[in-house]
GROMACS .gro file of C-alpha atoms in nm:
model
  331
    1MET     CA    1  -2.713  -4.574  -3.409
    2LYS     CA    2  -2.680  -4.466  -2.994
    3ARG     CA    3  -2.617  -4.065  -3.114
    4LEU     CA    4  -2.994  -4.153  -3.360
    5THR     CA    5  -3.189  -4.297  -3.102
    6LEU     CA    6  -3.063  -3.963  -2.846
    7TRP     CA    7  -3.155  -3.768  -3.151
    8LEU     CA    8  -3.522  -3.953  -3.188
    9LEU     CA    9  -3.534  -3.884  -2.810
   10LEU     CA   10  -3.558  -3.484  -2.832
   11VAL     CA   11  -3.692  -3.442  -3.184
   12ALA     CA   12  -3.929  -3.728  -3.176
   13ALA     CA   13  -4.275  -3.803  -3.205
   14LEU     CA   14  -4.180  -3.520  -3.324
   15THR     CA   15  -3.896  -3.583  -3.201
   16LEU     CA   16  -3.647  -3.349  -3.236
   17ALA     CA   17  -3.424  -3.419  -3.293
   18ALA     CA   18  -3.262  -3.164  -3.125
   19CYS     CA   19  -3.094  -3.371  -3.307
   20GLY     CA   20  -2.984  -3.715  -3.160
   21ALA     CA   21  -2.627  -3.542  -2.944
   22ASP     CA   22  -2.551  -3.345  -2.684
   23THR     CA   23  -2.469  -3.002  -2.911
   24SER     CA   24  -2.326  -2.756  -2.558
   25ASN     CA   25  -1.986  -2.800  -2.723
   26THR     CA   26  -2.040  -2.718  -3.035
   27SER     CA   27  -2.022  -2.358  -3.224
   28PRO     CA   28  -2.339  -2.361  -3.481
   29ILE     CA   29  -2.223  -2.389  -3.851
   30GLU     CA   30  -2.260  -2.091  -4.061
   31PRO     CA   31  -2.447  -2.235  -4.400
   32THR     CA   32  -2.301  -2.027  -4.734
   33THR     CA   33  -2.608  -1.851  -4.866
   34SER     CA   34  -2.631  -1.483  -4.861
   35PRO     CA   35  -2.675  -1.170  -4.565
   36ALA     CA   36  -3.046  -1.194  -4.415
   37ILE     CA   37  -3.365  -1.135  -4.513
   38GLU     CA   38  -3.483  -0.716  -4.452
   39VAL     CA   39  -3.857  -0.708  -4.305
   40THR     CA   40  -3.975  -0.370  -4.178
   41ILE     CA   41  -4.203  -0.444  -3.894
   42ALA     CA   42  -4.525  -0.231  -3.823
   43PRO     CA   43  -4.629  -0.020  -3.503
   44THR     CA   44  -4.666  -0.251  -3.213
   45THR     CA   45  -5.038  -0.294  -3.115
   46GLU     CA   46  -5.202  -0.200  -2.843
   47PRO     CA   47  -5.151  -0.374  -2.494
   48THR     CA   48  -5.372  -0.636  -2.450
   49ALA     CA   49  -5.555  -0.646  -2.150
   50GLN     CA   50  -5.447  -0.899  -1.861
   51PRO     CA   51  -5.693  -1.188  -1.727
   52ALA     CA   52  -5.754  -1.260  -1.372
   53TRP     CA   53  -5.607  -1.458  -1.169
   54PRO     CA   54  -5.572  -1.787  -1.092
   55GLN     CA   55  -5.568  -1.971  -1.400
   56THR     CA   56  -5.676  -2.325  -1.483
   57PHE     CA   57  -5.494  -2.428  -1.837
   58THR     CA   58  -5.523  -2.785  -2.030
   59ASP     CA   59  -5.210  -2.935  -2.079
   60SER     CA   60  -5.144  -3.159  -2.452
   61LEU     CA   61  -5.231  -3.451  -2.255
   62GLY     CA   62  -5.526  -3.342  -2.083
   63HIS     CA   63  -5.409  -3.262  -1.729
   64ASP     CA   64  -5.558  -2.950  -1.624
   65ILE     CA   65  -5.300  -2.738  -1.358
   66THR     CA   66  -5.408  -2.462  -1.176
   67LEU     CA   67  -5.165  -2.099  -1.166
   68ASP     CA   68  -5.288  -1.866  -0.876
   69THR     CA   69  -5.035  -1.593  -1.044
   70PRO     CA   70  -4.851  -1.634  -1.354
   71ALA     CA   71  -4.516  -1.864  -1.370
   72ALA     CA   72  -4.201  -1.749  -1.247
   73LYS     CA   73  -3.989  -2.020  -1.113
   74ILE     CA   74  -4.035  -2.241  -1.417
   75VAL     CA   75  -3.775  -2.573  -1.484
   76SER     CA   76  -3.804  -2.645  -1.817
   77LEU     CA   77  -3.781  -3.046  -1.989
   78ALA     CA   78  -3.723  -2.971  -2.321
   79PRO     CA   79  -3.483  -2.734  -2.554
   80SER     CA   80  -3.769  -2.592  -2.737
   81ASN     CA   81  -3.935  -2.564  -2.428
   82THR     CA   82  -3.660  -2.293  -2.285
   83GLU     CA   83  -3.567  -2.167  -2.629
   84MET     CA   84  -3.948  -2.060  -2.657
   85LEU     CA   85  -3.982  -1.889  -2.290
   86PHE     CA   86  -3.636  -1.724  -2.376
   87ALA     CA   87  -3.770  -1.559  -2.701
   88ILE     CA   88  -4.099  -1.441  -2.521
   89ASP     CA   89  -3.904  -1.279  -2.282
   90ALA     CA   90  -3.990  -1.509  -2.026
   91GLY     CA   91  -3.606  -1.601  -1.967
   92SER     CA   92  -3.598  -1.514  -1.560
   93ALA     CA   93  -3.854  -1.678  -1.478
   94VAL     CA   94  -3.722  -2.010  -1.619
   95VAL     CA   95  -3.540  -2.155  -1.264
   96ALA     CA   96  -3.386  -2.474  -1.395
   97ARG     CA   97  -3.315  -2.698  -1.737
   98ASP     CA   98  -3.273  -3.005  -1.909
   99THR     CA   99  -2.916  -3.083  -2.007
  100PHE     CA  100  -3.010  -3.039  -2.392
  101SER     CA  101  -3.123  -2.662  -2.359
  102ASP     CA  102  -2.823  -2.453  -2.416
  103TYR     CA  103  -2.938  -2.242  -2.647
  104PRO     CA  104  -2.942  -1.919  -2.522
  105GLU     CA  105  -2.575  -1.891  -2.377
  106ALA     CA  106  -2.824  -1.773  -2.097
  107ALA     CA  107  -2.945  -2.114  -2.024
  108LEU     CA  108  -2.662  -2.264  -1.999
  109ALA     CA  109  -2.579  -2.070  -1.600
  110LEU     CA  110  -2.913  -2.246  -1.559
  111PRO     CA  111  -2.942  -2.572  -1.313
  112ASP     CA  112  -2.884  -2.879  -1.491
  113VAL     CA  113  -3.188  -3.131  -1.378
  114GLY     CA  114  -3.089  -3.434  -1.633
  115GLY     CA  115  -3.295  -3.563  -1.826
  116GLY     CA  116  -3.269  -3.737  -2.271
  117PHE     CA  117  -3.119  -4.081  -2.119
  118THR     CA  118  -3.035  -3.992  -1.761
  119GLU     CA  119  -3.282  -4.009  -1.466
  120LEU     CA  120  -3.411  -3.622  -1.352
  121ASN     CA  121  -3.278  -3.539  -1.038
  122ASN     CA  122  -3.586  -3.485  -0.862
  123GLU     CA  123  -3.383  -3.363  -0.559
  124LEU     CA  124  -3.293  -3.054  -0.704
  125ILE     CA  125  -3.629  -3.021  -0.892
  126LEU     CA  126  -3.795  -3.013  -0.582
  127SER     CA  127  -3.518  -2.730  -0.335
  128LEU     CA  128  -3.575  -2.494  -0.657
  129GLU     CA  129  -3.940  -2.480  -0.487
  130PRO     CA  130  -4.117  -2.429  -0.904
  131ASP     CA  131  -4.450  -2.320  -0.923
  132LEU     CA  132  -4.425  -2.540  -1.264
  133ILE     CA  133  -4.282  -2.811  -1.547
  134LEU     CA  134  -4.284  -2.754  -1.840
  135ALA     CA  135  -4.287  -3.063  -2.001
  136ALA     CA  136  -4.268  -3.203  -2.360
  137ASP     CA  137  -4.351  -3.521  -2.622
  138ILE     CA  138  -3.987  -3.647  -2.584
  139THR     CA  139  -4.015  -3.640  -2.137
  140PRO     CA  140  -4.105  -4.031  -2.064
  141PRO     CA  141  -4.482  -4.069  -1.909
  142GLU     CA  142  -4.311  -4.221  -1.601
  143GLN     CA  143  -4.112  -3.904  -1.534
  144VAL     CA  144  -4.380  -3.669  -1.562
  145GLN     CA  145  -4.580  -3.939  -1.285
  146ALA     CA  146  -4.328  -3.903  -1.061
  147LEU     CA  147  -4.313  -3.516  -1.100
  148GLN     CA  148  -4.669  -3.544  -1.017
  149ASP     CA  149  -4.673  -3.775  -0.811
  150LEU     CA  150  -4.436  -3.498  -0.577
  151GLY     CA  151  -4.730  -3.242  -0.608
  152LEU     CA  152  -4.563  -3.078  -0.880
  153ASN     CA  153  -4.784  -2.835  -1.162
  154VAL     CA  154  -4.625  -3.061  -1.459
  155TYR     CA  155  -4.755  -2.915  -1.787
  156THR     CA  156  -4.676  -3.099  -2.133
  157LEU     CA  157  -4.662  -2.877  -2.427
  158SER     CA  158  -4.700  -3.078  -2.747
  159ASN     CA  159  -4.511  -3.025  -3.040
  160PRO     CA  160  -4.581  -2.803  -3.381
  161THR     CA  161  -4.569  -2.967  -3.668
  162THR     CA  162  -4.616  -2.672  -3.884
  163LEU     CA  163  -4.474  -2.293  -3.847
  164GLU     CA  164  -4.874  -2.163  -3.738
  165GLU     CA  165  -4.849  -2.417  -3.421
  166MET     CA  166  -4.525  -2.362  -3.328
  167TYR     CA  167  -4.713  -1.956  -3.309
  168ASP     CA  168  -4.978  -2.153  -3.100
  169ARG     CA  169  -4.800  -2.285  -2.854
  170LEU     CA  170  -4.610  -1.937  -2.794
  171ARG     CA  171  -4.925  -1.782  -2.769
  172THR     CA  172  -4.909  -2.076  -2.507
  173LEU     CA  173  -4.660  -2.014  -2.280
  174ALA     CA  174  -4.744  -1.567  -2.326
  175GLN     CA  175  -5.072  -1.681  -2.132
  176ILE     CA  176  -4.912  -1.900  -1.858
  177THR     CA  177  -4.643  -1.640  -1.826
  178ALA     CA  178  -4.811  -1.323  -1.896
  179THR     CA  179  -4.604  -1.208  -2.150
  180GLU     CA  180  -4.914  -1.186  -2.471
  181ASP     CA  181  -4.780  -0.813  -2.558
  182GLN     CA  182  -4.381  -0.952  -2.594
  183THR     CA  183  -4.483  -1.251  -2.772
  184GLU     CA  184  -4.773  -1.132  -2.986
  185GLN     CA  185  -4.466  -0.832  -3.168
  186LEU     CA  186  -4.207  -1.170  -3.160
  187ILE     CA  187  -4.525  -1.373  -3.352
  188THR     CA  188  -4.535  -1.075  -3.600
  189ASN     CA  189  -4.199  -0.995  -3.651
  190LEU     CA  190  -4.147  -1.381  -3.717
  191GLN     CA  191  -4.467  -1.401  -3.938
  192ALA     CA  192  -4.355  -1.120  -4.108
  193ARG     CA  193  -3.968  -1.277  -4.202
  194VAL     CA  194  -4.143  -1.565  -4.351
  195ALA     CA  195  -4.389  -1.376  -4.548
  196ALA     CA  196  -4.069  -1.251  -4.731
  197VAL     CA  197  -3.976  -1.588  -4.742
  198ALA     CA  198  -4.319  -1.652  -4.963
  199ASP     CA  199  -4.256  -1.352  -5.126
  200LYS     CA  200  -3.947  -1.427  -5.219
  201ILE     CA  201  -4.020  -1.740  -5.404
  202ALA     CA  202  -4.351  -1.749  -5.544
  203THR     CA  203  -4.229  -1.729  -5.867
  204VAL     CA  204  -4.067  -2.029  -5.829
  205GLU     CA  205  -4.152  -2.283  -6.125
  206GLU     CA  206  -3.862  -2.559  -6.054
  207LYS     CA  207  -3.880  -2.661  -5.674
  208PRO     CA  208  -3.524  -2.858  -5.608
  209LEU     CA  209  -3.554  -3.257  -5.471
  210VAL     CA  210  -3.404  -3.198  -5.100
  211PHE     CA  211  -3.292  -3.468  -4.914
  212TYR     CA  212  -3.227  -3.399  -4.575
  213GLU     CA  213  -2.912  -3.580  -4.356
  214LEU     CA  214  -3.039  -3.667  -4.042
  215ASP     CA  215  -2.791  -4.031  -3.974
  216ALA     CA  216  -2.607  -4.197  -4.225
  217THR     CA  217  -2.438  -4.407  -3.948
  218GLU     CA  218  -2.501  -4.667  -4.173
  219PRO     CA  219  -2.440  -4.526  -4.531
  220ASN     CA  220  -2.588  -4.682  -4.749
  221ALA     CA  221  -2.950  -4.645  -4.527
  222PRO     CA  222  -2.907  -4.325  -4.386
  223TRP     CA  223  -3.203  -4.188  -4.182
  224THR     CA  224  -3.419  -3.909  -4.300
  225ALA     CA  225  -3.735  -3.675  -4.197
  226GLY     CA  226  -4.077  -3.778  -4.339
  227PRO     CA  227  -4.394  -3.606  -4.413
  228ASP     CA  228  -4.533  -3.439  -4.183
  229THR     CA  229  -4.278  -3.332  -4.005
  230PHE     CA  230  -4.108  -3.003  -3.915
  231ILE     CA  231  -3.865  -3.044  -4.143
  232ASP     CA  232  -4.049  -3.198  -4.408
  233HIS     CA  233  -4.307  -2.830  -4.379
  234LEU     CA  234  -3.984  -2.601  -4.363
  235ILE     CA  235  -3.842  -2.761  -4.693
  236THR     CA  236  -4.128  -2.747  -4.863
  237ARG     CA  237  -4.196  -2.365  -4.759
  238ALA     CA  238  -3.851  -2.306  -4.840
  239GLY     CA  239  -3.973  -2.440  -5.236
  240GLY     CA  240  -3.863  -2.735  -5.227
  241GLN     CA  241  -3.956  -3.129  -5.281
  242ASN     CA  242  -3.835  -3.333  -4.937
  243VAL     CA  243  -3.699  -3.644  -5.062
  244GLY     CA  244  -3.837  -3.846  -4.767
  245ALA     CA  245  -4.207  -3.696  -4.785
  246SER     CA  246  -4.268  -4.026  -5.010
  247LEU     CA  247  -4.190  -4.229  -4.757
  248ASP     CA  248  -4.419  -4.407  -4.485
  249SER     CA  249  -4.291  -4.243  -4.108
  250ALA     CA  250  -4.182  -3.951  -3.969
  251TRP     CA  251  -3.832  -4.003  -3.906
  252VAL     CA  252  -3.690  -4.344  -4.089
  253GLN     CA  253  -3.406  -4.456  -4.271
  254ILE     CA  254  -3.393  -4.452  -4.646
  255SER     CA  255  -3.194  -4.701  -4.892
  256ILE     CA  256  -2.910  -4.604  -5.146
  257GLU     CA  257  -3.073  -4.752  -5.349
  258GLU     CA  258  -3.339  -4.591  -5.323
  259LEU     CA  259  -3.148  -4.253  -5.313
  260LEU     CA  260  -3.030  -4.309  -5.593
  261VAL     CA  261  -3.386  -4.368  -5.772
  262GLN     CA  262  -3.513  -4.026  -5.639
  263ASP     CA  263  -3.152  -3.817  -5.693
  264PRO     CA  264  -3.206  -3.519  -5.515
  265ASP     CA  265  -3.100  -3.178  -5.679
  266ILE     CA  266  -2.964  -3.069  -5.281
  267ILE     CA  267  -2.808  -3.233  -4.978
  268LEU     CA  268  -2.918  -3.068  -4.638
  269LEU     CA  269  -2.653  -3.206  -4.397
  270GLY     CA  270  -2.857  -3.194  -4.056
  271ASP     CA  271  -2.571  -3.405  -3.883
  272ALA     CA  272  -2.282  -3.192  -3.955
  273VAL     CA  273  -2.313  -2.982  -3.616
  274TRP     CA  274  -2.315  -3.342  -3.425
  275GLY     CA  275  -2.127  -3.558  -3.632
  276GLY     CA  276  -1.876  -3.433  -3.795
  277VAL     CA  277  -2.031  -3.457  -4.191
  278THR     CA  278  -1.929  -3.276  -4.435
  279PRO     CA  279  -1.933  -3.255  -4.798
  280GLU     CA  280  -1.669  -3.404  -4.894
  281SER     CA  281  -1.775  -3.754  -4.689
  282VAL     CA  282  -2.036  -3.748  -4.836
  283ALA     CA  283  -1.874  -3.754  -5.176
  284ALA     CA  284  -1.628  -4.010  -5.052
  285ARG     CA  285  -1.926  -4.278  -4.997
  286GLU     CA  286  -1.972  -4.557  -5.225
  287GLY     CA  287  -2.220  -4.492  -5.449
  288TRP     CA  288  -2.299  -4.165  -5.327
  289GLU     CA  289  -2.049  -3.992  -5.620
  290SER     CA  290  -2.348  -4.059  -5.900
  291LEU     CA  291  -2.613  -3.836  -5.731
  292THR     CA  292  -2.678  -3.527  -5.908
  293ALA     CA  293  -2.631  -3.331  -5.535
  294VAL     CA  294  -2.288  -3.449  -5.512
  295GLN     CA  295  -2.171  -3.361  -5.876
  296ASN     CA  296  -2.294  -3.095  -5.913
  297ASP     CA  297  -2.154  -2.947  -5.570
  298GLN     CA  298  -2.470  -2.919  -5.419
  299VAL     CA  299  -2.464  -3.058  -5.059
  300HIS     CA  300  -2.416  -2.811  -4.805
  301THR     CA  301  -2.418  -2.864  -4.389
  302PHE     CA  302  -2.678  -2.742  -4.219
  303ASP     CA  303  -2.745  -2.570  -3.848
  304ASP     CA  304  -3.014  -2.866  -3.757
  305ASN     CA  305  -3.065  -2.742  -3.411
  306LEU     CA  306  -3.318  -2.442  -3.624
  307ALA     CA  307  -3.495  -2.713  -3.860
  308SER     CA  308  -3.523  -2.996  -3.527
  309ARG     CA  309  -3.648  -2.766  -3.242
  310PRO     CA  310  -4.001  -2.595  -3.304
  311GLY     CA  311  -3.915  -2.301  -3.156
  312PRO     CA  312  -3.917  -1.916  -3.296
  313ARG     CA  313  -3.539  -2.071  -3.470
  314LEU     CA  314  -3.775  -2.244  -3.749
  315ILE     CA  315  -3.770  -1.934  -3.899
  316ASP     CA  316  -3.429  -1.876  -3.906
  317GLY     CA  317  -3.409  -2.246  -4.060
  318LEU     CA  318  -3.607  -2.154  -4.340
  319GLU     CA  319  -3.426  -1.855  -4.487
  320SER     CA  320  -3.136  -2.087  -4.454
  321MET     CA  321  -3.287  -2.366  -4.648
  322ALA     CA  322  -3.463  -2.077  -4.920
  323GLN     CA  323  -3.120  -1.955  -4.986
  324ILE     CA  324  -2.971  -2.223  -4.997
  325LEU     CA  325  -3.253  -2.369  -5.225
  326HIS     CA  326  -3.275  -2.058  -5.463
  327PRO     CA  327  -2.981  -1.844  -5.443
  328ASP     CA  328  -3.054  -1.671  -5.717
  329LEU     CA  329  -3.350  -1.506  -5.549
  330PHE     CA  330  -3.143  -1.408  -5.264
  331GLN     CA  331  -2.862  -1.217  -5.395
   0.00000   0.00000   0.00000
């Protein structure tokens, strides 16, 4: 449960998942899927007019910060923030990152200021003289307050629950870092890939029932993603039905009895990355051998980083899910 608590800190509230464990030394698991979807992108639009500075920004907690110039020295306190900054071509502005920011590889070379179960290294943060601290829902309120008490600009970016909300978060960061043109091109690419998936599954009539496993430390009561989470959102957009959608919490345990009643067609092992769970180990669990997904060899490892970190790699997760759920459409 210690790993689960970590996962909930990183994903929650969302949470994150970023899945409950430090995966910096773990290579992503490659799903057994068809080649990536090919997308043709329309020409880039005209460059957007750049606004005048200084500018004031209001974060998801209602706090205002004022920047005299675009943020050029950013400390990121969440993996999702770090990934988004690098994706919008603002990675050069990131001067430090939290312990769990392990993607892209360039982020690992940055100073580690702590986070998660550990305290932030405020002394190190101050020495870097950042013009912005980028927090997230997973950042404890007391840490945010401590940084504000030090006179630092702290901006909290809330977790999205849909792809459209994720695009909005990218645009917010683009305004703060003055990377609007690069960001709009990125969003255009991401939207085209999402549309390609939607076109593929548009004619699907049978949508498989999917169980997404987050943590099966207790095999008779594994944790899963409930309604109104981005995992639930991805499963739906990939042409499936989420077992957890009928539950009463965003991150919740489901009994083996209830799982047997729902009897999923497909099981996705999000805990494969950090917990080493395999289809074989699932089949060996008492009672699980009678599940349709187990009997039909439809238990798949899945890189949870593609589903539990609310950034551009959610689109990778969507494509991977769609190819597992509807392999005949992606041959």
